[in-house]
XYZ file of C-alpha atoms in Angstrom:
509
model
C 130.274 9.577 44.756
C 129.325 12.442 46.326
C 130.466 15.710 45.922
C 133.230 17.138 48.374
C 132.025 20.471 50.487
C 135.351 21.240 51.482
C 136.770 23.166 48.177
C 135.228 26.287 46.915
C 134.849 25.358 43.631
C 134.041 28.702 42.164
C 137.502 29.677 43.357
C 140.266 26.853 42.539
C 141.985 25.420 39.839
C 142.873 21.573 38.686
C 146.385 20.838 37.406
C 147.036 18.428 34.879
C 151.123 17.938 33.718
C 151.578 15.534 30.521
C 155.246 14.712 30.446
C 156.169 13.631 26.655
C 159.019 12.595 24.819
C 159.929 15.741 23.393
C 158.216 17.482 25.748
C 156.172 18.598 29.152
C 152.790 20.461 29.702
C 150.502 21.735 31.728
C 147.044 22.704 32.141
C 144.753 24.355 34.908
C 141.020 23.743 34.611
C 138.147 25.299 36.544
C 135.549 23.003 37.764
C 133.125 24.148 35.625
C 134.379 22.924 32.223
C 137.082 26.132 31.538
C 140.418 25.944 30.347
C 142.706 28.497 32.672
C 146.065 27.826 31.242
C 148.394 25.853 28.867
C 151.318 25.346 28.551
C 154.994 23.338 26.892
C 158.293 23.364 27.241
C 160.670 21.265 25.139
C 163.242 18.841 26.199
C 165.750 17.177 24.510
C 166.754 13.398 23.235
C 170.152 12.189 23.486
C 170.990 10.130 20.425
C 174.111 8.536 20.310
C 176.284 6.084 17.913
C 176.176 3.537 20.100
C 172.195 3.521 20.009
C 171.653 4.653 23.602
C 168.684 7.058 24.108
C 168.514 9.354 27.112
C 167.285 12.466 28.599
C 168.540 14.721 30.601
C 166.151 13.645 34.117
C 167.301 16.874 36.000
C 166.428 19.158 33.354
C 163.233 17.531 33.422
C 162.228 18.374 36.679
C 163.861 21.678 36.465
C 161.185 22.083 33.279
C 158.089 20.424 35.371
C 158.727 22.642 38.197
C 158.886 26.337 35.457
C 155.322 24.778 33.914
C 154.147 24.718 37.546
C 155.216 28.090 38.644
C 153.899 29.528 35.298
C 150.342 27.855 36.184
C 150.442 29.369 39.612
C 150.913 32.770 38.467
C 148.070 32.274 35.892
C 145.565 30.799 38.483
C 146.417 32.941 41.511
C 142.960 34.199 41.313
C 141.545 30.417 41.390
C 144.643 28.419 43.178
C 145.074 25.457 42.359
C 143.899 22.698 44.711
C 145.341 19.008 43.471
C 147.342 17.833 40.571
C 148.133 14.732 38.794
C 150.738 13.313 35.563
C 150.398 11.503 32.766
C 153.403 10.479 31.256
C 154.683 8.112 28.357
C 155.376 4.509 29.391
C 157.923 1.839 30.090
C 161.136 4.309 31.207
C 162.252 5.400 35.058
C 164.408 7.141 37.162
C 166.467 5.735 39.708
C 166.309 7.993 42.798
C 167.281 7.946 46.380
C 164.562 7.801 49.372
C 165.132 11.633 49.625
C 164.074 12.634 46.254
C 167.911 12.643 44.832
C 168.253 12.037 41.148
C 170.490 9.319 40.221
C 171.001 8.721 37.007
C 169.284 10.119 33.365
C 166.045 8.537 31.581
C 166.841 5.704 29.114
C 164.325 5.961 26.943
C 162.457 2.504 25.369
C 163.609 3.074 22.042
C 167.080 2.823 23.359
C 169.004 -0.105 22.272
C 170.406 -1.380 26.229
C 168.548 -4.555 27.662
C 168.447 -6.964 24.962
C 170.302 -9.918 26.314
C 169.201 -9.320 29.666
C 165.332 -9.660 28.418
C 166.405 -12.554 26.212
C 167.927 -13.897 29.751
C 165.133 -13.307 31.599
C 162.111 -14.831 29.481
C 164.015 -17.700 29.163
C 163.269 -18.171 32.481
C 159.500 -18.458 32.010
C 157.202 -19.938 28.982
C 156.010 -17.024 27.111
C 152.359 -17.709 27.893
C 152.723 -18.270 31.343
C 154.482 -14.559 31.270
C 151.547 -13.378 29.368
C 148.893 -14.869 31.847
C 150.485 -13.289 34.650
C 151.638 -9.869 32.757
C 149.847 -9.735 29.367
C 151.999 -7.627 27.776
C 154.344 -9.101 24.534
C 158.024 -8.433 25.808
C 160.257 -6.292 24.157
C 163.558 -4.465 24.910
C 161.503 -1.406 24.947
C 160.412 -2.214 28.813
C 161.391 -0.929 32.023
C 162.533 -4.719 33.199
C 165.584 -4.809 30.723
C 166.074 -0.912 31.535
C 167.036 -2.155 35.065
C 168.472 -5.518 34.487
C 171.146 -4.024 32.447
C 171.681 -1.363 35.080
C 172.265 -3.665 37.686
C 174.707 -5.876 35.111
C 176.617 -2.895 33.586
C 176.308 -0.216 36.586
C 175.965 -1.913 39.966
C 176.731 1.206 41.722
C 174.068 3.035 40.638
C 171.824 0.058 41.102
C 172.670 -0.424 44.598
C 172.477 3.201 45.171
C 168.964 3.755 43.737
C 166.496 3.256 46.581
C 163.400 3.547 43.959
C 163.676 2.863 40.444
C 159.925 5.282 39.807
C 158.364 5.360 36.160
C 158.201 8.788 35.049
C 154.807 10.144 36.061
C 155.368 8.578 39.392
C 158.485 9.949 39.586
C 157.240 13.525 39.275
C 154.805 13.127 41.685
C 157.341 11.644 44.143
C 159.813 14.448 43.533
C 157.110 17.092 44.320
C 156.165 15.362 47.863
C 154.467 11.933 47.875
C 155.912 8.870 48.957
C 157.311 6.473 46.551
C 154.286 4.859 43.804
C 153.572 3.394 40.679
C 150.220 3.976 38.975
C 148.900 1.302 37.773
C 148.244 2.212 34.137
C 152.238 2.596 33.967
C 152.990 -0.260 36.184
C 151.254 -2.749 34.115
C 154.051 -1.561 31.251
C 156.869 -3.014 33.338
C 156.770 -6.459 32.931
C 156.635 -7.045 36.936
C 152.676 -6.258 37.045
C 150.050 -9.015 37.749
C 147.112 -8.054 36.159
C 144.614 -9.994 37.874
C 146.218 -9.253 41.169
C 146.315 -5.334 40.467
C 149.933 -5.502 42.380
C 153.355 -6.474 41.365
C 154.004 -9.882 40.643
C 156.259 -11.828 43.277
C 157.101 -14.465 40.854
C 158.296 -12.061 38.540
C 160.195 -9.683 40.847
C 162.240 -13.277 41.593
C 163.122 -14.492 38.554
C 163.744 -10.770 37.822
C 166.429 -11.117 40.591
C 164.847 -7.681 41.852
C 163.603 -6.673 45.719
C 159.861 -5.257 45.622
C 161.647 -2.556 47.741
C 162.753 -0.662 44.937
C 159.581 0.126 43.549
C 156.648 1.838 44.854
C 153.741 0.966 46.451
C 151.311 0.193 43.433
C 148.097 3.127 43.164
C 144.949 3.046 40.944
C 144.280 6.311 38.939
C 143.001 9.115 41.079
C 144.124 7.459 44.498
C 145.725 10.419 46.961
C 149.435 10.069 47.062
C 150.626 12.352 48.966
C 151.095 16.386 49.139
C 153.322 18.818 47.922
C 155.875 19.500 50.125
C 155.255 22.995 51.875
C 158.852 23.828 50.594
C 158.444 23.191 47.258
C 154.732 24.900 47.370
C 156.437 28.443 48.405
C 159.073 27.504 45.830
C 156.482 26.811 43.112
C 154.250 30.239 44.004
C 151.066 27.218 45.528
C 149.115 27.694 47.881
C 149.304 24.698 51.095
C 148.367 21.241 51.187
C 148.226 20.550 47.303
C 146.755 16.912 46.880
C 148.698 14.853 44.391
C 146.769 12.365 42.887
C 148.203 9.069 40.985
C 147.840 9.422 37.373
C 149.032 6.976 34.845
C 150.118 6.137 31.044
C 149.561 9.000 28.941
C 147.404 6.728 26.196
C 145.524 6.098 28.984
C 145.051 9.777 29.877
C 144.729 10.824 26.279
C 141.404 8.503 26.595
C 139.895 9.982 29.550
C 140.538 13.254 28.396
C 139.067 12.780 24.794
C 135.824 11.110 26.098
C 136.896 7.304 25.324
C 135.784 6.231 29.084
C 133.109 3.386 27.882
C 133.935 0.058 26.242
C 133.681 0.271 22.716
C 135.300 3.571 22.459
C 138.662 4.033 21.587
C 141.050 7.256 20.898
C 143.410 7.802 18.000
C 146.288 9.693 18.665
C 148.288 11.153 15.923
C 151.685 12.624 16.700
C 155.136 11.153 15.655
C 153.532 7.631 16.898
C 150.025 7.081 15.884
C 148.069 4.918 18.605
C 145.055 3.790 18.472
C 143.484 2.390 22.386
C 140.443 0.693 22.170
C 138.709 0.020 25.719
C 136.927 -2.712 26.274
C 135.730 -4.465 29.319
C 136.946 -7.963 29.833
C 138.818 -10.517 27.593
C 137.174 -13.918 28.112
C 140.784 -15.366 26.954
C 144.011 -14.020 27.836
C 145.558 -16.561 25.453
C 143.560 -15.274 21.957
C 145.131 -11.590 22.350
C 148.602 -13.636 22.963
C 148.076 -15.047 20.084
C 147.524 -11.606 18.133
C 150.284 -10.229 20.211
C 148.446 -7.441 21.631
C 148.523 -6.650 25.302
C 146.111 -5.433 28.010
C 146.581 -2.831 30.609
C 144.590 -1.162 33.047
C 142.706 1.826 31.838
C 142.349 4.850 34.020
C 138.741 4.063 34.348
C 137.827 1.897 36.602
C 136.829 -1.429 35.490
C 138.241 -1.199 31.773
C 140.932 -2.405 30.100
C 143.220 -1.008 26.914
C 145.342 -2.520 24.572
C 148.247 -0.001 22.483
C 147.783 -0.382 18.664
C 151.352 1.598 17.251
C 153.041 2.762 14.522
C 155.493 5.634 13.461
C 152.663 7.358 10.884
C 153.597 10.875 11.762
C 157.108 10.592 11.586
C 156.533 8.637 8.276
C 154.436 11.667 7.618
C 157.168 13.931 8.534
C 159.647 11.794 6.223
C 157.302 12.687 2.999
C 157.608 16.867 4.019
C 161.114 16.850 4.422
C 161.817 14.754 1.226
C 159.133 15.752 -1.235
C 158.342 19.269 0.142
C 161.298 21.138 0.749
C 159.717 24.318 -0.905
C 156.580 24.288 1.363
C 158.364 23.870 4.561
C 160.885 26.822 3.575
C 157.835 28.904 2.856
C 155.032 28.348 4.639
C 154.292 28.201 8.688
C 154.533 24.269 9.750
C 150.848 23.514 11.135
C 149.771 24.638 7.707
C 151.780 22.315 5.188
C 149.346 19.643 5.177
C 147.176 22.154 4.739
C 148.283 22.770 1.508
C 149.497 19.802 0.557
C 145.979 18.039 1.012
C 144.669 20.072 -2.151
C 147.111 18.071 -4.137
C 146.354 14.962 -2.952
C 143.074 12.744 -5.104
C 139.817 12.483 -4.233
C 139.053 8.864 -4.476
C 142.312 6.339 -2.836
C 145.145 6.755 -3.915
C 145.652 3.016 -5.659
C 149.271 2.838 -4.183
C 150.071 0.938 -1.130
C 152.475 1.906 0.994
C 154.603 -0.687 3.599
C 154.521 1.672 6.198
C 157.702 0.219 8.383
C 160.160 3.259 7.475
C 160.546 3.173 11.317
C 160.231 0.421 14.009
C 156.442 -0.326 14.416
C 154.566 -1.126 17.499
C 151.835 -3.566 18.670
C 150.646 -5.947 17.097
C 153.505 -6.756 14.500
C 156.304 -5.488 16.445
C 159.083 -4.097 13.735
C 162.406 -4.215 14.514
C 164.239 -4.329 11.451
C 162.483 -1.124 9.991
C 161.653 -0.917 6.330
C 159.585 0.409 4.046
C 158.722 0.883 0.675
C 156.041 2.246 -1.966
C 154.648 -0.040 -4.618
C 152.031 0.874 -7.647
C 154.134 3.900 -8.741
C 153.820 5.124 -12.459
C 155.394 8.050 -14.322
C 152.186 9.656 -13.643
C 152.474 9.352 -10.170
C 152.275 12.433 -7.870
C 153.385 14.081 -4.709
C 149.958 14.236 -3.830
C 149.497 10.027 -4.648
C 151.996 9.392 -2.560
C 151.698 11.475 0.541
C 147.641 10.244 0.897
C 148.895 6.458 -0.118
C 151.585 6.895 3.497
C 148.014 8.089 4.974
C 145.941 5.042 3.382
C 148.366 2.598 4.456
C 149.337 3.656 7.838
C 145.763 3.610 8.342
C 145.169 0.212 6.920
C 148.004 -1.190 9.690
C 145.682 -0.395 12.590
C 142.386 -1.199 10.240
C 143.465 -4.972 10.281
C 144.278 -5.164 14.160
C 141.058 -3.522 14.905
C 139.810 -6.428 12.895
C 141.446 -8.963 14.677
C 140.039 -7.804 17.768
C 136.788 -7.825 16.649
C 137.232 -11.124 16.016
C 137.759 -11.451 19.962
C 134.496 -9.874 20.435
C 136.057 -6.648 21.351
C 134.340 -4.030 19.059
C 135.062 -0.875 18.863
C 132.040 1.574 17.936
C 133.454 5.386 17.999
C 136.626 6.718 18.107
C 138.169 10.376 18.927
C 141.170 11.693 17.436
C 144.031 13.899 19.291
C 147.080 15.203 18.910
C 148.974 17.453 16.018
C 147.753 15.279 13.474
C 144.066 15.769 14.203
C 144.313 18.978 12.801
C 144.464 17.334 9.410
C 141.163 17.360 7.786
C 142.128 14.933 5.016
C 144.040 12.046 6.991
C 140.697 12.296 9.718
C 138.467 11.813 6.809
C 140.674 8.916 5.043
C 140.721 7.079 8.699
C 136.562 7.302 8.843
C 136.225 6.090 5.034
C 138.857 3.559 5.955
C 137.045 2.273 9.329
C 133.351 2.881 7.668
C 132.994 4.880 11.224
C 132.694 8.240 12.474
C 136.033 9.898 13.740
C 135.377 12.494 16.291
C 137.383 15.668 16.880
C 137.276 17.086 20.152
C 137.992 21.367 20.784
C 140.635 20.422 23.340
C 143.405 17.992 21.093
C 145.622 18.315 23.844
C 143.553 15.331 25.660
C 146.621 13.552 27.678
C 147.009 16.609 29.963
C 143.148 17.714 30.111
C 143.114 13.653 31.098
C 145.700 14.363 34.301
C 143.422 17.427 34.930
C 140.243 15.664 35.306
C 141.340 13.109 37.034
C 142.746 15.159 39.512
C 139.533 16.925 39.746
C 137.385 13.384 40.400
C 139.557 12.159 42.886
C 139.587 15.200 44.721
C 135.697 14.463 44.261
C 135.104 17.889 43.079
C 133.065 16.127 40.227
C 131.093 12.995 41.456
C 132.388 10.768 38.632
C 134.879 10.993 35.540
C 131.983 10.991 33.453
C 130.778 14.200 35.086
C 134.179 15.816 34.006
C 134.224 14.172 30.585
C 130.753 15.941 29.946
C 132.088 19.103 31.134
C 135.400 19.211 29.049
C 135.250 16.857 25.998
C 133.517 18.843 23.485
C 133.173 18.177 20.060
C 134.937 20.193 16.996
C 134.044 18.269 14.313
C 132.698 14.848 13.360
C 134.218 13.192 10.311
C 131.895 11.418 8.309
C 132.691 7.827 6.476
C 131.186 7.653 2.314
C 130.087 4.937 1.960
C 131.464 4.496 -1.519
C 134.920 5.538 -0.486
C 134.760 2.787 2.662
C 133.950 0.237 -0.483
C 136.937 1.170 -2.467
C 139.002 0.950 0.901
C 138.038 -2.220 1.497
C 139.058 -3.403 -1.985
C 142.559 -1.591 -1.339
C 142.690 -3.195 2.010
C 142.226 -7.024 0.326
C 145.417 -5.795 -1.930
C 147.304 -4.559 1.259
C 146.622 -7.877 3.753
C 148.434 -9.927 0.293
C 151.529 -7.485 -0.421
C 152.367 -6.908 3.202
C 154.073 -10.391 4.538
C 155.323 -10.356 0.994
C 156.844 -7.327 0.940
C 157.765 -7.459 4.899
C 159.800 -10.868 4.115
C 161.627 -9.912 1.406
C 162.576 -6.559 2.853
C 163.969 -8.387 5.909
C 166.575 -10.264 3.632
C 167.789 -6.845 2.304
């Protein structure tokens, strides 16, 4: 692809925006492999008794539109020239066709949609779903999201013009006409994979017109501009390009160097998720049967499945409960710090059934609980917080296995997010794997991801690996032993036995 002569690229910026649960960012990059600006701004979860789980979409945008004008006045010197989002998955916004919010975010974690996706899939065989939209369904989708809006709130349905997944949303409410990515799209349930559109027999058993959702774009497609209001609102300069992004796992890959099949990125926050990429499944039917999905990567070409679980919130659990003193005292990004000095240098011998939370792909935990077996009087802190490590680990460990099995290998992986900053749970996750677990200087990858791709489809970099090559630097590589990886896998026989066990009996409770 050649390059495009039109952009000075000695004088410009690329804007990436990462919207998060918790949380949006931003981050301007030069073209020639410099970080200009980052920067976050919270938001917050509604929790209620009733289970519902919202935020607050016009305080959102509000938020998007501060991290913008704070981006502009750092790159006024080097403007910036085209953006593009990555955002989590699965949630939307309902909107009108001029860019009115409608309603707040229900988040997938909320607990609306379950008899409507119950309804709905018995509509269809479960492998005939999967063939068209190989995903495993869940309440946690966008379909139930808007099935029990139209049920429960027909107003608002019939009032929402676009129901827009969250990225897309941003980008629509900053200028382009309505679209879906189709990273994010493919986490709806309406998505035909093999079609790269949205499925028609799905839309109609859905009940739902194809009207309300955008036209479907691949990563790095143009769609649209900002709006020359909103530019002088936002401190821009004209004609900002906005480019489609996509799911931010998918991001988090491009922008940690996982762009080739048989890598695969391991991001560590208050979900872990691992996202191997891999080229082609010969049979849609043996990842059914392992209940893991694929989705369009961001790369053209290549595929991703989501391999999840609640580590660092299990994580968090062990701080709060066993380390009051150290999270009274000392700054929070250096607990683990300390803590890791306490923890043994060989494993642990403790396993750990790491379901304190619901758990994601590929067992799918709904009725979250955990528990810690092998304790003695002579037990430790320190046992116990690298056994949580160990085991959490040893969850994605065995579906990595299983999709070897497939013929899907995965042969390097990056790491990103808070957690990466721990030394000691990177190095248990290489001895674990037997494979070298890469730390890259930027951690923030989902955002640098939205960034670069903005940058290639602007074509101010001929191809994504161009950009990757630029940004994606390594920190530190963490080294398996081989000894330790022989222990592991010892531990590991222990773990496969005790977990249905454990997982049954816990399920009675």
């Amino acid at each position: 692809m050649p390059k495009n002569p039109e952009y000075d690229r000695q004088f410009m910026s690329l804007l990436g925006i990462d919207i998060g649960t918790s949380g949006s960012k931003v981050m301007a990059v030069s073209a020639d492999g410099r970080v200009y600006t980052f920067q976050y701004l919270m938001h917050e979860t509604r929790h209620s008794d009733a289970g519902h789980m919202e935020i607050d979409s016009s305080r959102l945008w509000n938020n998007v539109q501060e991290l913008i004008l704070r981006a502009a006045a750092a790159t006024k010197h080097d403007p910036v020239q085209a953006l593009c989002v990555s955002s989590f998955g699965e949630a939307c916004v309902p909107v009108t066709k001029d860019r009115k919010i409608l309603a707040d975010i229900i988040l997938g974690t909320d607990c609306r949609g379950r008899s409507e996706i119950d309804d709905f899939l018995n509509k269809i065989p479960a492998e005939d779903f999967y063939r068209i939209c190989p995903n495993i369904p869940g309440i946690q989708y966008t379909l139930p999201k808007i099935l029990w809006i139209k049920k429960n709130n027909p107003e608002l349905y019939r009032a929402a013009d676009f129901f827009l997944l969250i990225g897309d949303f941003i980008g629509f409410m900053l200028g382009a006409e309505p679209y879906a990515s189709t990273s994010l799209a493919c986490r709806t349930l309406l998505f035909d994979l093999d079609a790269g559109n949205w499925s028609d027999r799905l839309l109609t058993l859905a009940g739902l017109p194809r009207g309300k959702f955008g036209r479907i774009l691949s990563a790095g497609k143009c769609a649209g501009e900002v709006t020359p209001v909103l530019a002088e609102k936002l401190k821009l300069p004209g004609r900002i390009k906005i480019l489609a992004g996509g799911h931010d796992q998918c991001l988090n890959a491009l922008g940690s160097g996982a762009i080739n099949a048989g890598s695969a990125v391991c991001g560590i926050g208050t979900y872990e998720c691992i996202t191997p990429v891999f080229s082609a499944v010969r049979e849609k039917k043996d990842m059914f049967r392992q209940n893991l999905n694929i989705g369009c990567h961001v790369v053209p070409e290549l595929f991703v499945s989501f391999i999840y679980n609640q580590a660092g919130s299990l994580v968090k659990w062990f701080r709060d409960t066993f380390a009051q003193k150290e999270k009274n005292e000392i700054p929070q990004d250096e607990i683990f710090s300390a803590l890791s000095g306490e923890m043994p240098e060989g494993p642990s011998g403790l396993l750990v059934l790491p379901c304190f939370e619901p758990a994601g792909a590929p067992l799918y935990v709904s009725d979250a609980k955990g528990a810690i077996t092998g304790l003695t009087t002579s037990t430790r802190r320190g046992d116990i917080l690298k056994a949580i490590m160990e085991s959490s680990t040893f969850y994605f460990y065995e579906a990595l296995e299983k999709l070897s099995a497939l013929d899907i290998k995965t042969e390097n992986f990056t790491v990103t997010g808070g957690g990466s900053k721990s030394d000691s749970w990177l190095k248990i996750h290489a001895d674990i794997f037997g494979m070298p677990f890469i730390r890259p200087e930027i951690s923030e990858a989902s955002v640098l991801g939205a960034a670069l791709l903005a940058g290639t489809g602007l074509k101010i970099w001929a191809s994504l690996k161009e950009a990757s090559v630029l940004f994606c630097r390594t920190d530190r590589i963490f080294f398996p032993d081989r000894e330790q990886h022989i222990k592991y896998q010892e531990l590991f026989q222990k773990y496969k036995k005790l977990f249905p066990l454990l997982y049954q009996f816990l399920r009675k409770m």
